[in-house]
Short mmCIF file of C-alpha atoms in Angstrom, two decimals:
data_model
loop_
_atom_site.label_atom_id
_atom_site.label_comp_id
_atom_site.label_asym_id
_atom_site.label_seq_id
_atom_site.Cartn_x
_atom_site.Cartn_y
_atom_site.Cartn_z
CA UNK A 1 113.42 84.94 156.49
CA UNK A 2 113.23 81.43 155.06
CA UNK A 3 114.72 80.52 151.70
CA UNK A 4 111.24 79.88 150.26
CA UNK A 5 109.96 83.21 151.50
CA UNK A 6 112.95 85.01 150.03
CA UNK A 7 112.28 83.37 146.64
CA UNK A 8 108.63 84.44 146.78
CA UNK A 9 109.65 88.00 147.61
CA UNK A 10 112.17 88.02 144.75
CA UNK A 11 109.49 86.70 142.39
CA UNK A 12 107.09 89.48 143.39
CA UNK A 13 109.87 92.03 142.90
CA UNK A 14 110.78 90.56 139.52
CA UNK A 15 107.18 90.79 138.34
CA UNK A 16 106.60 94.38 139.38
CA UNK A 17 105.19 96.31 136.44
CA UNK A 18 107.94 98.92 136.26
CA UNK A 19 111.08 96.89 135.73
CA UNK A 20 114.08 97.35 133.48
CA UNK A 21 116.12 94.15 133.34
CA UNK A 22 117.78 92.89 130.18
CA UNK A 23 115.41 89.89 130.10
CA UNK A 24 112.43 92.22 129.85
CA UNK A 25 113.77 93.67 126.61
CA UNK A 26 115.93 90.90 125.11
CA UNK A 27 114.80 87.57 126.62
CA UNK A 28 115.84 85.33 123.71
CA UNK A 29 118.74 82.91 124.13
CA UNK A 30 120.50 84.59 121.22
CA UNK A 31 121.18 87.67 123.35
CA UNK A 32 122.58 85.88 126.42
CA UNK A 33 126.19 86.65 125.57
CA UNK A 34 128.53 87.38 122.69
CA UNK A 35 129.00 83.73 121.68
CA UNK A 36 125.25 82.99 121.50
CA UNK A 37 124.76 86.13 119.43
CA UNK A 38 127.50 85.16 116.97
CA UNK A 39 126.04 81.66 116.78
CA UNK A 40 122.60 83.09 116.01
CA UNK A 41 124.07 85.27 113.26
CA UNK A 42 125.63 82.23 111.64
CA UNK A 43 122.15 80.67 111.44
CA UNK A 44 120.56 83.69 109.76
CA UNK A 45 119.60 81.86 106.55
CA UNK A 46 117.95 78.92 108.29
CA UNK A 47 116.21 81.20 110.78
CA UNK A 48 114.89 83.40 107.98
CA UNK A 49 113.59 80.36 106.12
CA UNK A 50 111.85 79.19 109.29
CA UNK A 51 110.22 82.60 109.76
CA UNK A 52 109.20 82.66 106.10
CA UNK A 53 107.14 79.47 106.33
CA UNK A 54 106.10 79.35 109.99
CA UNK A 55 102.54 80.24 110.99
CA UNK A 56 100.80 80.73 114.28
CA UNK A 57 97.35 79.33 115.11
CA UNK A 58 94.17 80.52 116.79
CA UNK A 59 94.86 78.89 120.14
CA UNK A 60 98.38 80.31 120.35
CA UNK A 61 97.20 83.85 119.64
CA UNK A 62 94.20 83.67 121.99
CA UNK A 63 95.78 81.82 124.92
CA UNK A 64 99.56 81.45 124.90
CA UNK A 65 100.62 84.88 123.64
CA UNK A 66 98.32 86.67 126.05
CA UNK A 67 100.36 85.23 128.93
CA UNK A 68 103.23 87.49 127.82
CA UNK A 69 101.23 90.46 129.15
CA UNK A 70 101.07 88.84 132.64
CA UNK A 71 97.73 90.58 133.33
CA UNK A 72 94.58 90.41 131.23
CA UNK A 73 92.94 93.50 129.82
CA UNK A 74 89.56 94.14 131.42
CA UNK A 75 86.51 92.97 129.44
CA UNK A 76 84.37 96.09 129.80
CA UNK A 77 83.16 97.02 126.29
CA UNK A 78 79.80 96.30 124.68
CA UNK A 79 78.43 96.80 121.17
CA UNK A 80 77.34 100.28 122.26
CA UNK A 81 80.95 101.23 123.14
CA UNK A 82 82.28 99.77 119.89
CA UNK A 83 79.68 101.63 117.82
CA UNK A 84 80.69 104.96 119.33
CA UNK A 85 84.36 104.05 118.99
CA UNK A 86 83.58 103.45 115.30
CA UNK A 87 82.14 106.95 114.97
CA UNK A 88 85.03 108.45 116.92
CA UNK A 89 87.79 106.72 114.97
CA UNK A 90 86.35 107.34 111.48
CA UNK A 91 84.61 110.74 111.50
CA UNK A 92 87.48 113.22 111.56
CA UNK A 93 88.29 116.30 109.49
CA UNK A 94 88.32 114.34 106.24
CA UNK A 95 84.63 114.71 105.47
CA UNK A 96 84.91 118.52 105.72
CA UNK A 97 87.98 118.69 103.45
CA UNK A 98 87.68 115.88 100.91
CA UNK A 99 84.05 116.48 99.92
CA UNK A 100 84.56 119.97 98.51
CA UNK A 101 87.87 119.12 96.91
CA UNK A 102 86.56 116.14 94.97
CA UNK A 103 83.18 117.66 94.13
CA UNK A 104 84.93 120.68 92.61
CA UNK A 105 87.68 118.84 90.72
CA UNK A 106 86.22 115.48 89.69
CA UNK A 107 82.73 114.30 90.60
CA UNK A 108 80.54 117.40 90.76
CA UNK A 109 77.14 116.73 92.40
CA UNK A 110 77.78 113.01 91.84
CA UNK A 111 80.21 113.17 94.79
CA UNK A 112 77.39 111.46 96.69
CA UNK A 113 77.86 108.43 94.41
CA UNK A 114 81.60 108.55 95.14
CA UNK A 115 80.81 108.24 98.85
CA UNK A 116 78.47 105.34 98.12
CA UNK A 117 81.17 103.54 96.08
CA UNK A 118 83.94 104.16 98.63
CA UNK A 119 81.60 103.22 101.48
CA UNK A 120 80.87 99.87 99.83
CA UNK A 121 84.58 99.22 99.29
CA UNK A 122 85.34 100.14 102.91
CA UNK A 123 82.57 97.80 104.03
CA UNK A 124 84.28 94.92 102.20
CA UNK A 125 87.33 95.40 104.42
CA UNK A 126 85.07 95.77 107.46
CA UNK A 127 83.56 92.37 106.65
CA UNK A 128 87.02 90.77 106.66
CA UNK A 129 88.03 92.42 109.94
CA UNK A 130 84.74 91.42 111.56
CA UNK A 131 85.05 87.73 110.75
CA UNK A 132 88.63 87.59 112.02
CA UNK A 133 87.95 89.56 115.20
CA UNK A 134 85.04 87.25 116.07
CA UNK A 135 87.12 84.12 115.41
CA UNK A 136 90.38 85.43 116.96
CA UNK A 137 89.37 88.00 119.61
CA UNK A 138 92.79 89.36 120.55
CA UNK A 139 94.39 92.81 120.79
CA UNK A 140 96.62 92.32 117.75
CA UNK A 141 94.05 93.05 115.06
CA UNK A 142 95.36 92.56 111.52
CA UNK A 143 98.83 91.65 112.82
CA UNK A 144 97.46 88.60 114.66
CA UNK A 145 95.18 87.57 111.78
CA UNK A 146 97.97 87.75 109.20
CA UNK A 147 100.34 85.86 111.50
CA UNK A 148 97.85 83.00 111.70
CA UNK A 149 96.98 82.77 108.01
CA UNK A 150 99.96 84.15 106.07
CA UNK A 151 102.78 83.52 108.51
CA UNK A 152 105.40 85.40 110.51
CA UNK A 153 107.03 87.12 107.54
CA UNK A 154 103.77 88.67 106.33
CA UNK A 155 102.98 89.66 109.92
CA UNK A 156 106.43 91.25 110.23
CA UNK A 157 105.75 93.40 107.16
CA UNK A 158 102.32 94.29 108.56
CA UNK A 159 103.90 95.22 111.91
CA UNK A 160 106.18 97.72 110.16
CA UNK A 161 103.21 99.26 108.38
CA UNK A 162 101.17 99.38 111.59
CA UNK A 163 103.96 101.11 113.52
CA UNK A 164 104.42 103.61 110.67
CA UNK A 165 100.69 104.37 110.59
CA UNK A 166 100.39 104.70 114.35
CA UNK A 167 103.39 106.95 114.89
CA UNK A 168 103.32 109.12 111.77
CA UNK A 169 99.53 109.19 111.50
CA UNK A 170 99.14 110.28 115.11
CA UNK A 171 101.72 113.03 114.63
CA UNK A 172 100.01 114.28 111.46
CA UNK A 173 96.58 114.46 113.10
CA UNK A 174 98.03 116.21 116.16
CA UNK A 175 99.61 118.92 114.01
CA UNK A 176 96.34 119.28 112.09
CA UNK A 177 94.61 119.74 115.46
CA UNK A 178 96.80 122.76 116.15
CA UNK A 179 95.97 124.28 112.74
CA UNK A 180 92.22 123.84 113.17
CA UNK A 181 92.34 125.21 116.70
CA UNK A 182 94.09 128.32 115.39
CA UNK A 183 91.37 128.68 112.73
CA UNK A 184 88.67 128.33 115.37
CA UNK A 185 90.06 131.30 117.34
CA UNK A 186 90.32 133.30 114.09
CA UNK A 187 94.10 133.15 113.69
CA UNK A 188 96.43 131.91 110.96
CA UNK A 189 97.04 128.11 110.95
CA UNK A 190 100.74 128.42 111.87
CA UNK A 191 100.34 131.25 114.36
CA UNK A 192 100.34 128.96 117.41
CA UNK A 193 103.58 127.23 116.39
CA UNK A 194 107.05 128.31 117.44
CA UNK A 195 108.89 129.68 114.41
CA UNK A 196 112.60 128.85 114.17
CA UNK A 197 115.06 129.03 111.29
CA UNK A 198 114.36 125.52 109.99
CA UNK A 199 111.27 124.28 111.81
CA UNK A 200 107.78 125.17 112.91
CA UNK A 201 107.79 123.67 116.39
CA UNK A 202 104.41 122.48 117.66
CA UNK A 203 104.18 122.13 121.45
CA UNK A 204 100.37 122.10 121.31
CA UNK A 205 100.44 118.92 119.19
CA UNK A 206 102.66 117.30 121.82
CA UNK A 207 100.27 118.34 124.60
CA UNK A 208 97.23 116.99 122.73
CA UNK A 209 98.96 113.64 122.16
CA UNK A 210 99.98 113.47 125.82
CA UNK A 211 96.43 114.18 127.04
CA UNK A 212 94.84 111.64 124.70
CA UNK A 213 97.31 108.91 125.65
CA UNK A 214 96.98 109.64 129.38
CA UNK A 215 93.22 109.20 129.17
CA UNK A 216 93.71 105.95 127.23
CA UNK A 217 96.15 104.64 129.85
CA UNK A 218 93.89 105.37 132.82
CA UNK A 219 90.90 103.26 131.76
CA UNK A 220 89.44 101.85 128.56
CA UNK A 221 85.88 102.30 129.85
CA UNK A 222 86.51 105.93 130.88
CA UNK A 223 87.98 106.57 127.44
CA UNK A 224 84.85 105.09 125.90
CA UNK A 225 82.62 107.38 127.95
CA UNK A 226 84.64 110.45 126.99
CA UNK A 227 84.47 109.36 123.36
CA UNK A 228 80.66 109.20 123.63
CA UNK A 229 80.54 112.82 124.76
CA UNK A 230 83.00 114.17 122.18
CA UNK A 231 81.43 112.18 119.34
CA UNK A 232 77.93 113.29 120.35
CA UNK A 233 79.08 116.94 120.20
CA UNK A 234 80.58 116.30 116.77
CA UNK A 235 77.29 114.69 115.80
CA UNK A 236 75.45 117.90 116.72
CA UNK A 237 77.74 119.84 114.38
CA UNK A 238 76.99 117.38 111.58
CA UNK A 239 73.24 117.66 112.24
CA UNK A 240 73.57 121.45 111.99
CA UNK A 241 75.46 121.13 108.69
CA UNK A 242 72.71 118.90 107.30
CA UNK A 243 69.80 121.06 108.49
CA UNK A 244 71.43 124.32 107.37
CA UNK A 245 72.54 122.79 104.08
CA UNK A 246 69.19 121.35 103.09
CA UNK A 247 67.27 124.43 104.29
CA UNK A 248 69.30 126.50 101.81
CA UNK A 249 69.29 123.83 99.10
CA UNK A 250 68.67 124.63 95.46
CA UNK A 251 67.93 121.51 93.36
CA UNK A 252 69.14 123.29 90.23
CA UNK A 253 72.68 123.11 91.63
CA UNK A 254 72.60 119.35 90.98
CA UNK A 255 72.64 119.91 87.21
CA UNK A 256 74.64 118.58 85.49
CA UNK A 257 74.80 115.68 87.91
CA UNK A 258 77.69 113.86 86.19
CA UNK A 259 79.88 116.61 84.70
CA UNK A 260 82.86 114.28 84.27
CA UNK A 261 80.97 111.04 83.81
CA UNK A 262 81.54 107.79 85.65
CA UNK A 263 85.30 108.29 85.54
CA UNK A 264 85.02 111.44 87.67
CA UNK A 265 82.91 109.53 90.21
CA UNK A 266 85.52 106.79 90.60
CA UNK A 267 88.43 109.23 90.66
CA UNK A 268 86.76 110.98 93.57
CA UNK A 269 85.86 107.67 95.23
CA UNK A 270 89.56 106.70 95.28
CA UNK A 271 90.26 109.80 97.39
CA UNK A 272 87.19 110.03 99.64
CA UNK A 273 87.77 106.37 100.59
CA UNK A 274 90.22 107.69 103.19
CA UNK A 275 87.44 109.49 105.02
CA UNK A 276 86.40 105.96 106.10
CA UNK A 277 89.79 105.05 107.59
CA UNK A 278 90.26 104.13 111.26
CA UNK A 279 87.74 101.31 111.67
CA UNK A 280 90.57 98.77 112.02
CA UNK A 281 91.26 100.17 115.50
CA UNK A 282 87.95 98.69 116.66
CA UNK A 283 89.12 95.16 115.87
CA UNK A 284 92.02 95.57 118.34
CA UNK A 285 89.51 95.96 121.18
CA UNK A 286 88.12 92.44 120.78
CA UNK A 287 90.12 91.29 123.80
CA UNK A 288 88.29 93.85 125.97
CA UNK A 289 84.84 93.12 124.55
CA UNK A 290 82.38 91.25 126.76
CA UNK A 291 80.76 89.23 123.97
CA UNK A 292 82.93 89.47 120.80
CA UNK A 293 80.73 87.22 118.66
CA UNK A 294 77.75 89.56 119.13
CA UNK A 295 79.25 92.95 119.98
CA UNK A 296 81.88 93.23 117.24
CA UNK A 297 79.57 92.67 114.24
CA UNK A 298 77.00 95.07 115.73
CA UNK A 299 79.60 97.70 116.58
CA UNK A 300 81.71 97.56 113.43
CA UNK A 301 79.06 96.98 110.77
CA UNK A 302 76.51 99.19 112.51
CA UNK A 303 78.79 102.21 112.87
CA UNK A 304 80.17 101.95 109.32
CA UNK A 305 76.67 101.66 107.83
CA UNK A 306 75.50 104.80 109.65
CA UNK A 307 78.70 106.67 108.75
CA UNK A 308 78.18 105.88 105.05
CA UNK A 309 74.67 107.35 105.18
CA UNK A 310 75.89 110.46 107.05
CA UNK A 311 78.70 111.06 104.57
CA UNK A 312 76.33 110.78 101.60
CA UNK A 313 73.88 113.23 103.17
CA UNK A 314 76.65 115.73 103.96
CA UNK A 315 77.96 115.52 100.39
CA UNK A 316 74.45 116.01 98.99
CA UNK A 317 73.76 119.01 101.25
CA UNK A 318 76.97 120.75 100.10
CA UNK A 319 76.33 120.29 96.38
CA UNK A 320 72.70 121.43 96.75
CA UNK A 321 73.72 124.49 98.75
CA UNK A 322 76.32 125.66 96.22
CA UNK A 323 77.01 124.88 92.57
CA UNK A 324 79.98 122.49 92.28
CA UNK A 325 82.00 124.93 90.12
CA UNK A 326 81.74 127.55 92.88
CA UNK A 327 82.70 125.23 95.75
CA UNK A 328 85.99 126.26 97.36
CA UNK A 329 88.14 123.08 97.39
CA UNK A 330 90.12 124.34 100.40
CA UNK A 331 87.24 125.45 102.65
CA UNK A 332 84.10 124.03 101.07
CA UNK A 333 81.59 124.15 103.92
CA UNK A 334 82.85 127.44 105.37
CA UNK A 335 82.54 129.27 102.04
CA UNK A 336 79.23 127.58 101.26
CA UNK A 337 77.74 128.85 104.53
CA UNK A 338 79.17 132.28 103.83
CA UNK A 339 77.48 132.28 100.41
CA UNK A 340 74.07 131.87 102.05
CA UNK A 341 74.70 134.55 104.68
CA UNK A 342 75.93 132.32 107.52
CA UNK A 343 79.51 133.58 107.94
CA UNK A 344 79.65 132.26 111.48
CA UNK A 345 79.16 128.74 110.14
CA UNK A 346 82.89 128.44 109.40
CA UNK A 347 83.61 128.43 113.13
CA UNK A 348 81.16 125.62 113.68
CA UNK A 349 82.79 123.64 110.85
CA UNK A 350 86.22 124.20 112.42
CA UNK A 351 84.80 123.07 115.79
CA UNK A 352 83.37 119.93 114.19
CA UNK A 353 86.69 119.12 112.53
CA UNK A 354 88.49 119.75 115.84
CA UNK A 355 86.13 117.49 117.77
CA UNK A 356 86.52 114.83 115.08
CA UNK A 357 90.31 114.90 115.26
CA UNK A 358 90.15 114.75 119.06
CA UNK A 359 88.21 111.48 119.00
CA UNK A 360 90.46 110.15 116.21
CA UNK A 361 93.48 110.74 118.48
CA UNK A 362 91.68 109.25 121.47
CA UNK A 363 90.59 106.04 119.74
CA UNK A 364 93.92 105.87 117.91
CA UNK A 365 95.76 105.93 121.24
CA UNK A 366 93.72 102.90 122.31
CA UNK A 367 93.93 100.94 119.07
CA UNK A 368 97.57 101.52 118.18
CA UNK A 369 98.71 100.64 121.70
CA UNK A 370 96.94 97.30 121.42
CA UNK A 371 98.58 96.62 118.09
CA UNK A 372 101.96 97.30 119.68
CA UNK A 373 101.09 95.10 122.68
CA UNK A 374 100.45 92.06 120.49
CA UNK A 375 103.49 92.73 118.29
CA UNK A 376 105.55 92.73 121.50
CA UNK A 377 103.87 89.50 122.65
CA UNK A 378 105.24 87.87 119.48
CA UNK A 379 108.70 89.28 120.36
CA UNK A 380 108.98 91.30 117.15
CA UNK A 381 109.71 94.21 119.44
CA UNK A 382 110.86 93.89 123.09
CA UNK A 383 108.23 92.07 125.22
CA UNK A 384 108.42 94.82 127.85
CA UNK A 385 105.93 96.65 125.65
CA UNK A 386 103.46 93.76 125.96
CA UNK A 387 102.94 94.20 129.71
CA UNK A 388 99.46 95.13 130.92
CA UNK A 389 99.27 97.17 134.12
CA UNK A 390 97.66 95.18 136.97
CA UNK A 391 95.50 98.10 138.21
CA UNK A 392 94.39 99.98 135.10
CA UNK A 393 94.39 96.77 132.98
CA UNK A 394 95.72 98.81 130.05
CA UNK A 395 99.01 98.48 128.10
CA UNK A 396 100.75 101.54 129.51
CA UNK A 397 104.22 100.74 128.11
CA UNK A 398 102.90 100.29 124.57
CA UNK A 399 100.93 103.54 124.82
CA UNK A 400 104.01 105.39 126.02
CA UNK A 401 106.10 104.06 123.12
CA UNK A 402 103.61 105.23 120.51
CA UNK A 403 103.00 108.59 122.20
CA UNK A 404 106.64 109.53 122.72
CA UNK A 405 107.63 108.71 119.14
CA UNK A 406 104.58 110.49 117.70
CA UNK A 407 105.21 113.52 119.91
CA UNK A 408 108.84 113.82 118.79
CA UNK A 409 107.81 113.77 115.13
CA UNK A 410 104.82 116.08 115.67
CA UNK A 411 106.98 118.62 117.49
CA UNK A 412 109.47 119.03 114.64
CA UNK A 413 107.96 117.89 111.35
CA UNK A 414 104.92 118.70 109.22
CA UNK A 415 105.25 115.27 107.55
CA UNK A 416 104.26 116.52 104.10
CA UNK A 417 105.97 113.67 102.23
CA UNK A 418 105.86 110.87 104.79
CA UNK A 419 102.17 111.30 105.64
CA UNK A 420 101.25 110.80 101.98
CA UNK A 421 102.62 107.25 102.19
CA UNK A 422 100.15 106.25 104.89
CA UNK A 423 97.27 105.78 102.47
CA UNK A 424 99.25 103.21 100.48
CA UNK A 425 100.31 101.49 103.71
CA UNK A 426 96.70 101.26 104.91
CA UNK A 427 95.41 99.83 101.63
CA UNK A 428 98.26 97.33 101.55
CA UNK A 429 97.16 95.89 104.90
CA UNK A 430 93.50 95.87 103.82
CA UNK A 431 94.50 93.91 100.70
CA UNK A 432 96.50 91.41 102.76
CA UNK A 433 93.53 90.96 105.09
CA UNK A 434 91.30 89.95 102.17
CA UNK A 435 93.96 87.48 100.97
CA UNK A 436 94.24 86.09 104.51
CA UNK A 437 90.47 85.58 104.68
CA UNK A 438 90.49 83.54 101.47
CA UNK A 439 93.41 81.48 102.81
CA UNK A 440 91.51 80.91 106.06
CA UNK A 441 88.39 79.69 104.26
CA UNK A 442 90.14 77.48 101.69
CA UNK A 443 93.25 76.15 103.43
CA UNK A 444 93.66 74.23 106.69
CA UNK A 445 97.04 72.80 107.61
CA UNK A 446 97.34 69.02 107.42
CA UNK A 447 93.80 68.84 106.02
CA UNK A 448 93.81 70.55 102.63
CA UNK A 449 95.32 68.40 99.83
CA UNK A 450 98.46 69.85 98.26
CA UNK A 451 96.79 70.05 94.84
CA UNK A 452 94.03 72.26 96.25
CA UNK A 453 96.64 74.45 97.94
CA UNK A 454 98.46 74.93 94.63
CA UNK A 455 95.18 75.81 92.89
CA UNK A 456 94.42 78.38 95.60
CA UNK A 457 97.88 79.96 95.26
CA UNK A 458 97.63 80.14 91.45
CA UNK A 459 94.15 81.69 91.50
CA UNK A 460 95.18 84.20 94.18
CA UNK A 461 98.20 85.22 92.09
CA UNK A 462 95.89 85.70 89.09
CA UNK A 463 93.56 87.91 91.15
CA UNK A 464 96.43 90.01 92.51
CA UNK A 465 98.26 90.29 89.18
CA UNK A 466 95.11 91.26 87.25
CA UNK A 467 94.27 93.88 89.89
CA UNK A 468 97.79 95.32 89.63
CA UNK A 469 97.41 95.37 85.84
CA UNK A 470 94.11 97.24 86.13
CA UNK A 471 95.71 99.80 88.47
CA UNK A 472 98.71 100.30 86.17
CA UNK A 473 96.54 100.69 83.07
CA UNK A 474 94.27 103.18 84.84
CA UNK A 475 97.31 105.28 85.71
CA UNK A 476 99.08 105.03 82.33
CA UNK A 477 96.05 105.27 80.02
CA UNK A 478 93.39 107.34 81.81
CA UNK A 479 91.08 107.32 78.78
CA UNK A 480 91.86 103.84 77.49
CA UNK A 481 89.73 100.72 77.63
CA UNK A 482 91.63 97.93 75.81
CA UNK A 483 93.63 96.95 78.90
CA UNK A 484 90.49 96.38 80.94
CA UNK A 485 89.32 93.84 78.35
CA UNK A 486 92.30 91.74 79.47
CA UNK A 487 92.65 92.47 83.19
CA UNK A 488 89.00 92.30 84.28
CA UNK A 489 88.33 88.87 82.66
CA UNK A 490 91.54 87.63 84.30
CA UNK A 491 90.25 88.79 87.69
CA UNK A 492 86.94 87.07 87.01
CA UNK A 493 88.68 83.84 85.99
CA UNK A 494 90.76 83.82 89.18
CA UNK A 495 87.71 84.37 91.38
CA UNK A 496 85.60 81.80 89.50
CA UNK A 497 88.52 79.37 89.73
CA UNK A 498 88.49 79.56 93.54
CA UNK A 499 84.70 79.29 93.66
CA UNK A 500 84.53 76.27 91.36
CA UNK A 501 87.77 74.32 91.71
CA UNK A 502 88.82 74.87 95.35
CA UNK A 503 86.45 73.51 98.03
CA UNK A 504 86.06 75.52 101.24
CA UNK A 505 87.80 73.89 104.20
CA UNK A 506 86.46 76.02 107.04
CA UNK A 507 83.08 77.47 107.99
CA UNK A 508 82.89 80.45 110.39
CA UNK A 509 81.61 79.47 113.83
CA UNK A 510 79.39 82.51 114.45
CA UNK A 511 79.65 85.25 111.81
CA UNK A 512 81.27 85.14 108.39
CA UNK A 513 81.80 87.24 105.29
CA UNK A 514 79.00 86.53 102.79
CA UNK A 515 79.51 85.64 99.11
CA UNK A 516 83.00 84.17 99.51
CA UNK A 517 85.19 84.27 97.41
CA UNK A 518 83.56 87.17 95.51
CA UNK A 519 83.58 89.86 98.20
CA UNK A 520 87.16 89.22 99.44
CA UNK A 521 88.38 89.04 95.84
CA UNK A 522 86.66 92.34 95.07
CA UNK A 523 88.26 93.84 98.18
CA UNK A 524 91.70 92.76 96.92
CA UNK A 525 91.05 94.43 93.57
CA UNK A 526 89.73 97.67 95.06
CA UNK A 527 92.56 98.05 97.56
CA UNK A 528 95.18 97.53 94.84
CA UNK A 529 93.51 99.81 92.29
CA UNK A 530 92.69 102.64 94.75
CA UNK A 531 96.22 104.03 95.53
CA UNK A 532 96.51 106.68 92.81
CA UNK A 533 98.35 110.01 92.61
CA UNK A 534 96.69 112.86 94.42
CA UNK A 535 95.85 111.06 97.64
CA UNK A 536 97.73 113.64 99.64
CA UNK A 537 95.23 116.33 100.48
CA UNK A 538 96.35 119.94 100.43
CA UNK A 539 94.45 122.37 102.59
CA UNK A 540 95.19 126.06 103.08
CA UNK A 541 93.19 126.01 106.26
CA UNK A 542 95.54 123.55 107.89
CA UNK A 543 98.77 124.83 106.44
CA UNK A 544 100.00 121.38 105.46
CA UNK A 545 99.05 118.10 103.79
CA UNK A 546 96.98 115.45 105.51
CA UNK A 547 95.56 112.06 104.73
CA UNK A 548 92.17 111.18 106.24
#
């Protein structure tokens, strides 16, 4: 064989998908040998400073980084797929658990207003994600957007949060799946787990994670089609809940409508907000979307709008079917159906929750793997995890990483404490996304004057600080009002300052967030104020604590 032919053969061998060389995991010059590693350590301060101020750009994220995957993901999704992915990733067990809990404890019949308020606040974050995913249609989602606008250090922090959410969140939902399945077959929540001296081992959770990830690795389009079916079945359960609820409705149960006033509505809204979580996974599929500028706004905004209406109707049906003081906070819909003579309804509710968690795991396997793929493209984790399989056109290595780690945790741990941190982690990223959108609109490198940059930074700090002050005062003085007289005007002054004194430097090419800077600034405030005690949901039916 000729020398040239041998080189070509070696190159083909080197680029086989399943490979395990040191360069695939640690390709940087710093890891070549001991001396280069020691030299790199001696430059830690300068390297950290460089990472702190360095930023990526749109072209690098869209073109250059994608080459790290060697094969492109297949563009096979339309707005129809993204809409159903939106339903599948958001509608889980949360609506069945959180509604009764918050109606009973805080909002009463006004829980419907809590869903309206939390739906609007979720939509603010959806607006930010939509603009970015249209402008930067890559698999990295919020990680890529923050890397472009806020720099590598902010993206590094976001990457840690994303990995935590993906691994721990997936494990928590998988264990909840086991509990709801046990309830569906009329057994105790922990009866299907293996009882040992120190642990409740959960092999079913491991199996569910393995099945969901296998489907996600085979084909994105096939996963989408399966999600349609599962979400449609879940939709039938929701339709039944609405029909049965309103057919047994008693309008007198809505009185008093505001038993705890506006404060009760907003306390409940801070918790039911997490029933809207999961939409950020849709943004990671921009790289596989045929027409991102059209399909992403339709899919994301369309699905979230419909979900908000569905949640409000479900909340209204529950509070009309049973007086809020009689609602069981641990099994609201099941007990409500029982109270009107439909004891079998609890099994349908458990089936709906189970179907919801199945699609949450399925879409989560897709979305989190794409996050990990782009994080690996930026070499924040080994680039081996960025590879896209040449046949399936899916990131198999990234999916395996997430699945194996989630399965290990799901097998051993109920995650009672760690899972409660996920809500704060999610809101932190949502807040950073709103900040990044304002930076994108008002700052362009080598174009924006330094004085305008300083104004933008000062006004952003005022917005963030005033929002933190509002959150702290709400927690320390639940019935006070003096603090808001200070913090809310400060927030207004920061937002007005950006609107009046800092000219916009960039206009979205296709679709943009309306009413900038007001809506992003409001999103910052809401995401900072929302994380309050009590976000960890306790349910007897699941045998553990879960965030939705």
